[in-house]
Coordinates of C-alpha atoms and ligand atoms in Angstrom, one line a residue:
M21 CA 6.4 -37.9 3.7
M22 CA 4.2 -36.3 6.6
V23 CA 5.4 -32.8 7.2
N24 CA 4.6 -33.2 10.9
E25 CA 7.5 -35.6 11.1
I26 CA 9.7 -32.7 10.7
K27 CA 13.1 -34.4 11.6
S28 CA 12.5 -37.2 9.0
L29 CA 12.5 -34.9 6.0
Y30 CA 15.3 -34.7 3.7
L31 CA 16.9 -31.3 3.0
E32 CA 14.8 -30.8 -0.2
E33 CA 11.6 -31.8 1.5
A34 CA 12.4 -29.4 4.4
I35 CA 13.0 -26.6 1.8
Q36 CA 9.6 -27.4 0.2
A37 CA 7.8 -27.5 3.6
V38 CA 9.1 -24.1 4.5
R39 CA 8.3 -22.7 1.1
E40 CA 4.7 -23.8 1.6
M41 CA 4.6 -22.0 4.9
G42 CA 5.6 -18.8 3.1
G43 CA 9.4 -18.9 3.8
K44 CA 12.3 -18.8 1.4
D45 CA 14.5 -21.8 0.2
F46 CA 17.5 -20.7 2.2
Q47 CA 15.2 -20.6 5.3
G48 CA 14.3 -24.1 4.8
K49 CA 18.0 -25.0 4.7
Q50 CA 18.4 -23.2 8.0
L51 CA 15.6 -25.2 9.6
F52 CA 17.4 -28.4 8.5
Q53 CA 20.6 -27.0 10.2
W54 CA 18.7 -26.2 13.3
L55 CA 17.2 -29.6 13.5
H56 CA 20.3 -31.6 12.6
Q57 CA 23.4 -29.7 13.1
K58 CA 22.6 -27.6 16.1
Q59 CA 19.9 -30.0 17.3
V60 CA 17.9 -27.3 19.3
D61 CA 15.1 -28.3 21.5
S62 CA 12.5 -25.7 20.4
Y63 CA 11.5 -23.7 17.4
S64 CA 11.5 -20.5 19.4
V65 CA 15.2 -20.3 19.2
M66 CA 15.4 -20.5 15.4
T67 CA 15.6 -16.8 15.2
N68 CA 16.6 -16.5 11.6
L69 CA 13.2 -18.0 10.4
P70 CA 10.3 -15.6 10.0
G71 CA 7.9 -15.5 12.8
A72 CA 5.0 -16.7 10.6
V73 CA 6.9 -19.8 9.7
R74 CA 8.0 -20.5 13.3
K75 CA 4.4 -20.2 14.3
R76 CA 3.1 -22.7 11.7
L77 CA 5.9 -25.1 12.6
E78 CA 4.9 -24.8 16.3
E79 CA 1.3 -25.5 15.5
E80 CA 1.6 -28.1 12.9
C81 CA 4.8 -30.0 13.5
H82 CA 5.5 -31.6 16.7
L83 CA 9.3 -31.4 17.5
L84 CA 10.3 -34.8 18.7
I85 CA 12.7 -34.4 21.6
L86 CA 13.4 -37.5 23.6
Q87 CA 14.3 -37.5 27.2
P88 CA 15.5 -40.6 29.0
V89 CA 13.0 -42.2 31.3
E90 CA 15.6 -44.3 32.8
T91 CA 19.4 -44.2 32.7
Q92 CA 21.7 -47.1 33.6
I93 CA 25.4 -46.4 34.0
S94 CA 27.9 -49.4 34.2
A95 CA 30.2 -49.3 37.2
L96 CA 32.6 -51.6 35.1
D97 CA 33.2 -49.4 31.9
G98 CA 31.0 -46.4 32.0
T99 CA 28.6 -47.8 29.3
R100 CA 25.3 -46.1 29.6
K101 CA 21.9 -47.5 28.6
Y102 CA 19.0 -45.2 28.0
L103 CA 15.2 -46.0 27.9
F104 CA 13.3 -43.5 25.8
A105 CA 9.5 -43.2 25.6
M106 CA 8.1 -42.4 22.2
P107 CA 5.0 -40.2 21.8
D108 CA 2.8 -43.2 21.7
G109 CA 4.2 -44.8 24.8
Q110 CA 6.5 -47.2 23.1
M111 CA 9.7 -47.8 24.9
V112 CA 13.0 -47.9 23.0
E113 CA 16.6 -48.4 24.2
S114 CA 19.9 -46.9 23.1
V115 CA 23.3 -47.6 24.4
W116 CA 26.4 -45.3 24.7
M117 CA 29.8 -46.8 24.7
H118 CA 33.1 -45.2 25.1
Y119 CA 35.9 -46.8 23.0
R120 CA 39.5 -45.7 22.4
H121 CA 38.5 -44.7 18.8
G122 CA 35.5 -42.7 19.8
D123 CA 32.1 -42.6 21.2
S124 CA 29.6 -45.0 19.7
V125 CA 25.8 -45.1 20.1
C126 CA 23.8 -48.3 19.6
I127 CA 20.2 -47.5 18.4
S128 CA 17.1 -49.3 17.9
S129 CA 15.3 -49.6 14.6
Q130 CA 12.0 -50.9 15.6
A131 CA 9.7 -51.3 18.8
G132 CA 10.0 -55.1 19.2
C133 CA 11.0 -57.4 16.4
R134 CA 9.4 -60.2 14.3
M135 CA 12.4 -62.2 13.4
G136 CA 12.1 -64.5 16.5
C137 CA 15.9 -65.4 17.0
R138 CA 16.0 -67.8 19.9
F139 CA 18.6 -66.2 22.1
C140 CA 17.3 -62.6 21.8
A141 CA 15.4 -60.7 24.2
S142 CA 14.1 -58.0 21.8
T143 CA 11.8 -60.4 19.9
I144 CA 9.9 -62.0 22.8
G145 CA 6.9 -59.7 22.6
G146 CA 6.9 -59.7 18.6
L147 CA 7.1 -56.6 16.5
V148 CA 5.0 -53.5 17.7
R149 CA 6.0 -51.1 15.0
N150 CA 8.7 -49.6 12.9
L151 CA 10.5 -46.6 14.2
T152 CA 10.5 -43.5 12.1
A153 CA 13.7 -41.9 10.7
Q154 CA 13.3 -39.2 13.3
E155 CA 12.8 -41.5 16.1
M156 CA 16.2 -43.2 15.1
L157 CA 17.9 -39.8 14.5
E158 CA 16.7 -38.5 17.8
Q159 CA 18.1 -41.4 19.7
V160 CA 21.6 -40.4 18.6
Y161 CA 21.0 -36.7 19.3
A162 CA 19.3 -37.4 22.6
V163 CA 22.3 -39.6 23.9
G164 CA 24.8 -37.1 22.8
R165 CA 22.9 -34.3 24.7
A166 CA 22.7 -36.6 27.8
V167 CA 26.4 -37.7 27.7
G168 CA 27.4 -34.1 26.9
K169 CA 29.9 -35.4 24.2
S170 CA 29.7 -35.6 20.4
V171 CA 28.9 -39.1 19.0
S172 CA 31.4 -40.3 16.4
H173 CA 30.1 -43.8 15.7
V174 CA 26.5 -45.3 15.2
V175 CA 25.6 -48.9 15.3
V176 CA 22.1 -50.1 14.3
M177 CA 22.3 -53.1 16.7
G178 CA 19.6 -52.4 19.2
T179 CA 16.2 -53.8 19.2
G180 CA 14.6 -54.5 15.7
E181 CA 15.7 -55.7 12.4
P182 CA 16.9 -52.6 10.4
L183 CA 16.3 -54.1 6.9
D184 CA 12.7 -55.0 7.9
N185 CA 12.3 -51.0 8.1
Y186 CA 14.3 -50.3 5.1
E187 CA 13.0 -46.9 4.0
N188 CA 13.2 -45.3 7.3
L189 CA 16.7 -46.7 7.9
L190 CA 17.9 -45.2 4.6
R191 CA 16.4 -41.9 5.5
F192 CA 18.1 -42.1 8.9
I193 CA 21.4 -42.9 7.4
R194 CA 21.3 -40.2 4.8
I195 CA 20.3 -37.5 7.1
L196 CA 22.8 -38.6 9.7
N197 CA 25.5 -38.3 7.1
H198 CA 24.2 -35.1 5.5
E199 CA 26.7 -32.2 5.1
Q200 CA 24.1 -29.8 6.6
G201 CA 23.4 -32.1 9.5
M202 CA 25.7 -34.1 11.8
R203 CA 28.0 -35.1 8.9
M204 CA 28.6 -38.5 10.4
S205 CA 30.9 -40.4 8.1
Q206 CA 29.2 -43.3 6.5
R207 CA 32.2 -45.3 7.4
N208 CA 31.4 -44.8 11.2
I209 CA 27.8 -46.3 10.7
T210 CA 27.3 -50.0 11.0
V211 CA 24.1 -51.8 10.2
S212 CA 23.5 -55.3 11.5
T213 CA 21.0 -57.7 9.9
C214 CA 19.9 -61.3 10.4
G215 CA 20.1 -61.8 6.8
I216 CA 17.1 -60.6 4.7
V217 CA 18.6 -61.4 1.3
P218 CA 16.7 -59.1 -1.2
K219 CA 17.3 -56.2 1.2
I220 CA 21.0 -56.9 1.2
Y221 CA 21.0 -56.6 -2.6
E222 CA 19.1 -53.4 -2.4
L223 CA 21.4 -52.0 0.1
A224 CA 24.4 -52.9 -1.9
R225 CA 23.1 -51.0 -5.0
E226 CA 22.7 -47.8 -2.8
K227 CA 26.5 -47.8 -2.9
L228 CA 26.7 -46.4 0.7
Q229 CA 30.1 -46.7 2.5
I230 CA 28.4 -48.0 5.7
T231 CA 29.6 -51.3 7.3
L232 CA 27.3 -54.3 7.0
A233 CA 27.3 -56.8 9.9
L234 CA 25.7 -60.0 9.1
S235 CA 24.3 -62.0 12.1
L236 CA 25.7 -65.6 11.3
H237 CA 25.7 -67.6 14.6
G238 CA 25.9 -70.9 12.8
A239 CA 28.1 -72.0 9.9
T240 CA 25.6 -74.5 8.4
D241 CA 22.0 -74.3 7.5
E242 CA 21.0 -76.7 10.1
K243 CA 22.8 -74.8 12.9
R244 CA 21.4 -71.5 11.8
Q245 CA 17.9 -72.7 11.4
E246 CA 18.1 -74.1 15.1
L247 CA 18.7 -70.4 16.2
M248 CA 17.3 -68.1 13.7
P249 CA 13.9 -68.7 11.9
I250 CA 15.0 -66.3 9.0
A251 CA 17.6 -69.0 8.0
K252 CA 14.5 -71.3 6.9
K253 CA 13.5 -68.5 4.4
Y254 CA 17.1 -67.8 3.0
P255 CA 19.6 -70.6 3.0
L256 CA 23.2 -69.8 3.9
S257 CA 24.3 -70.1 0.4
E258 CA 22.0 -67.3 -0.7
V259 CA 23.0 -65.0 2.3
M260 CA 26.7 -65.6 1.6
E261 CA 26.1 -64.6 -2.1
A262 CA 24.3 -61.5 -1.1
C263 CA 27.0 -60.6 1.2
D264 CA 29.7 -61.2 -1.4
F265 CA 27.6 -58.9 -3.8
Y266 CA 27.6 -56.2 -1.2
F267 CA 31.5 -56.5 -0.7
K268 CA 31.9 -56.4 -4.5
N269 CA 29.7 -53.5 -5.1
T270 CA 30.7 -51.2 -2.2
G271 CA 34.4 -52.4 -1.5
R272 CA 33.2 -52.6 2.3
R273 CA 34.3 -55.7 4.1
I274 CA 31.6 -57.5 5.8
T275 CA 31.6 -58.2 9.6
Y276 CA 30.2 -61.6 10.4
E277 CA 28.8 -61.7 13.9
Y278 CA 28.8 -65.1 15.9
S279 CA 27.4 -65.3 19.4
L280 CA 29.0 -68.2 21.0
I281 CA 26.4 -70.4 23.1
R282 CA 27.7 -73.0 25.3
G283 CA 27.2 -76.5 23.9
V284 CA 25.2 -75.2 20.9
N285 CA 27.6 -73.7 18.4
D286 CA 31.0 -73.5 20.1
T287 CA 32.7 -76.8 19.3
Q288 CA 35.9 -77.2 17.4
E289 CA 33.7 -78.7 14.7
D290 CA 31.7 -75.5 14.5
A291 CA 34.8 -73.4 14.3
Q292 CA 36.1 -75.6 11.5
Q293 CA 32.9 -75.2 9.6
L294 CA 32.9 -71.5 10.1
A295 CA 36.6 -71.4 9.0
N296 CA 35.6 -73.3 5.8
L297 CA 32.8 -70.9 5.0
L298 CA 34.9 -67.7 5.5
R299 CA 38.5 -68.6 4.8
H300 CA 38.6 -67.4 1.2
R301 CA 36.5 -64.4 2.0
N302 CA 37.9 -60.8 2.8
C303 CA 35.9 -60.2 6.0
H304 CA 35.9 -59.7 9.7
V305 CA 34.5 -62.1 12.4
N306 CA 33.1 -60.7 15.6
L307 CA 32.7 -63.4 18.4
I308 CA 30.1 -62.3 20.8
P309 CA 29.8 -64.4 24.2
V310 CA 26.1 -64.8 24.3
N311 CA 24.5 -62.6 26.7
P312 CA 22.2 -64.8 28.9
V313 CA 18.6 -63.7 28.8
K314 CA 16.5 -65.0 31.5
E315 CA 13.7 -66.1 29.2
R316 CA 16.0 -68.0 27.0
G317 CA 18.2 -70.3 29.1
F318 CA 21.3 -70.1 26.9
C319 CA 24.7 -69.9 28.6
Q320 CA 28.2 -68.3 27.6
S321 CA 30.8 -70.6 26.4
E322 CA 33.9 -70.9 28.9
Q323 CA 36.7 -68.5 28.1
K324 CA 39.0 -71.4 27.0
I325 CA 36.5 -72.6 24.5
V326 CA 36.1 -69.0 23.2
D327 CA 39.9 -68.8 22.8
K328 CA 40.3 -72.2 21.2
F329 CA 37.4 -71.1 18.7
K330 CA 39.2 -68.0 17.9
N331 CA 42.5 -69.6 17.4
K332 CA 41.0 -72.2 14.9
L333 CA 39.7 -69.3 12.7
E334 CA 43.0 -67.4 13.0
K335 CA 44.8 -70.6 11.8
Y336 CA 43.0 -70.0 8.5
G337 CA 44.1 -66.4 8.3
I338 CA 40.7 -65.1 9.3
N339 CA 40.6 -61.8 11.0
V340 CA 38.8 -62.2 14.4
T341 CA 37.9 -60.2 17.4
I342 CA 36.1 -61.1 20.5
R343 CA 33.5 -58.4 21.3
R344 CA 34.4 -56.8 24.5
E345 CA 31.4 -57.1 26.7
M346 CA 30.2 -53.7 27.6
G347 CA 27.9 -52.9 30.4
R348 CA 27.6 -56.5 31.7
D349 CA 26.3 -55.1 34.9
I350 CA 23.3 -53.2 33.3
D351 CA 20.9 -55.5 31.5
G352 CA 23.6 -56.0 28.7
A353 CA 21.7 -57.9 26.1
C354 CA 19.7 -55.7 23.6
G355 CA 16.1 -55.5 24.6
Q356 CA 16.5 -56.4 28.2
L357 CA 16.0 -53.0 29.7
R358 CA 12.9 -52.4 27.5
R359 CA 11.6 -55.9 28.4
R360 CA 12.1 -55.4 32.0
H361 CA 10.0 -52.1 31.7
M362 CA 7.3 -54.0 30.0
D363 CA 7.3 -56.7 32.8
T364 CA 7.0 -54.0 35.4
D365 CA 4.3 -52.2 33.5
A366 CA 2.4 -55.4 33.2
V367 CA 2.2 -56.0 36.9
Q368 CA 1.3 -52.4 37.7
Ligands
SAH36 N1 18.3 -57.6 14.0 C1 19.7 -57.3 13.6 C2 20.2 -56.4 14.7 C3 19.9 -56.4 16.1 S1 20.8 -57.5 17.2 C4 20.6 -58.5 13.6 O1 20.0 -59.6 13.8 O2 21.6 -58.4 13.3 C5 22.6 -57.1 17.1 C6 23.4 -58.4 17.4 O3 23.2 -58.9 18.5 C7 22.9 -59.6 16.3 O4 24.1 -60.2 15.9 C8 22.1 -60.4 17.3 O5 22.0 -61.8 16.7 C9 22.9 -60.4 18.6 N2 22.2 -60.9 19.8 C10 20.9 -60.7 20.1 N3 20.7 -61.2 21.3 C11 21.9 -61.6 21.8 C12 22.3 -62.2 23.0 N4 21.4 -62.5 23.9 N5 23.5 -62.4 23.1 C13 24.4 -62.3 22.1 N6 24.1 -61.6 21.0 C14 22.8 -61.4 20.8

C-alpha cells in the first residue's frame, strides 16, 4: 500500500506510517480519526499531531478532497447527482438519494467498465482504471459534505463492476465500517455485481454482513447472454450456486436485480421462468424499469406489463419491489452524466 494514498490505509497501516514519520502509535490513530471520522479537509487542522509529522504528511501525502465539478438536483424528488474529477482527470459520478429510511449514496467503483452489458451507459467507453479505496471513500464523504447531512446507506451501484476491483472494494468497506471511522453498519452497505462467480465465493468467505445484489436481467442462459457478456463465462447455474453459498455463509438474503426492457425480457413467460428460478430461494427481487440510454435503444416496459410481471412473481410467494425511479429528470441511468461530459470534452 502506497503511503501517499493516505485515506486508503487501514488503521494499522496509518499507525505504521505515522510511526515512520516519528510519531507515536496513538497519533496514528488520531490521524485515522481526522481522515475518516471528522473528515477534515487539511492536515493543518490536525492540531494534536506533532508539527514535524504534519509537515511530512503535507509534503509526502496528497490529501484527496473531491469537489463536485457539476451538480444536478432533481426537481421531482430531490435526488442529487455529482460529478467528481479525480486527480488524473478521470470523471466519476455519485448519486445522493433521500429515502424514508435514511440518506443513501450510490458510488462508482471504476472509471468506466469492461463488462459490456448491452443496456448500460457506463461500459460504452470500456474500462479506464480501477478506483482506489480512498477515491470510493471520498465520494461518500464529499457527497455528505455537499448535502450537509450524514449518509446512512451506501450502494456500490454506480459506474464499474465492484468485484472486478475486489481488493480496493474490501478496503473501502472495512474502512467505511471501521469503529474509528464513519462506523457505517455493514448492513447498510450494498454491493451490486453482474456475477463474477469466483469473487462471489471469495466475498462470501469474508463473512461480511453487507447485502449482495446480483444483476440477473434474464432467467435463462439464453436471455442473460443476450444482455450480459459475462453470462457466457459463468452460466446461470454457477451464478445461482455462488449466490446460494453467499446466503448460507453469511445469512444475508440476496437481492436479485431485474431491469425490465420492453419486448426483451418482460413477457409473462419471462416472469414464469424467473419465478421458477427463485421460488424456493429466500431472496428479494428488485424490478428496475430500464433507464433508456440514448446509445442503446432499449425502452421501458409499460406500467401494466410491469405490474403483471410483479404479480406473477408474488403469486409464488416471492418478495418483490419495483425500484422507485429516482432522479428521472437528471441523467438517471448510471454513467450518463459522466458520458455526457466525455461527449462534450470530445467536441471541445
Ligand atoms: N456492475 C455492477 C454494478 C453497477 S450497475 C452490476 O452489474 O451489478 C447497477 C445496476 O444497474 C445493475 O443491476 C445494472 O445491470 C443496472 N443498470 C445498468 N444500466 C441500466 C439501465 N440503463 N437501466 C436499468 N438498469 C441498469
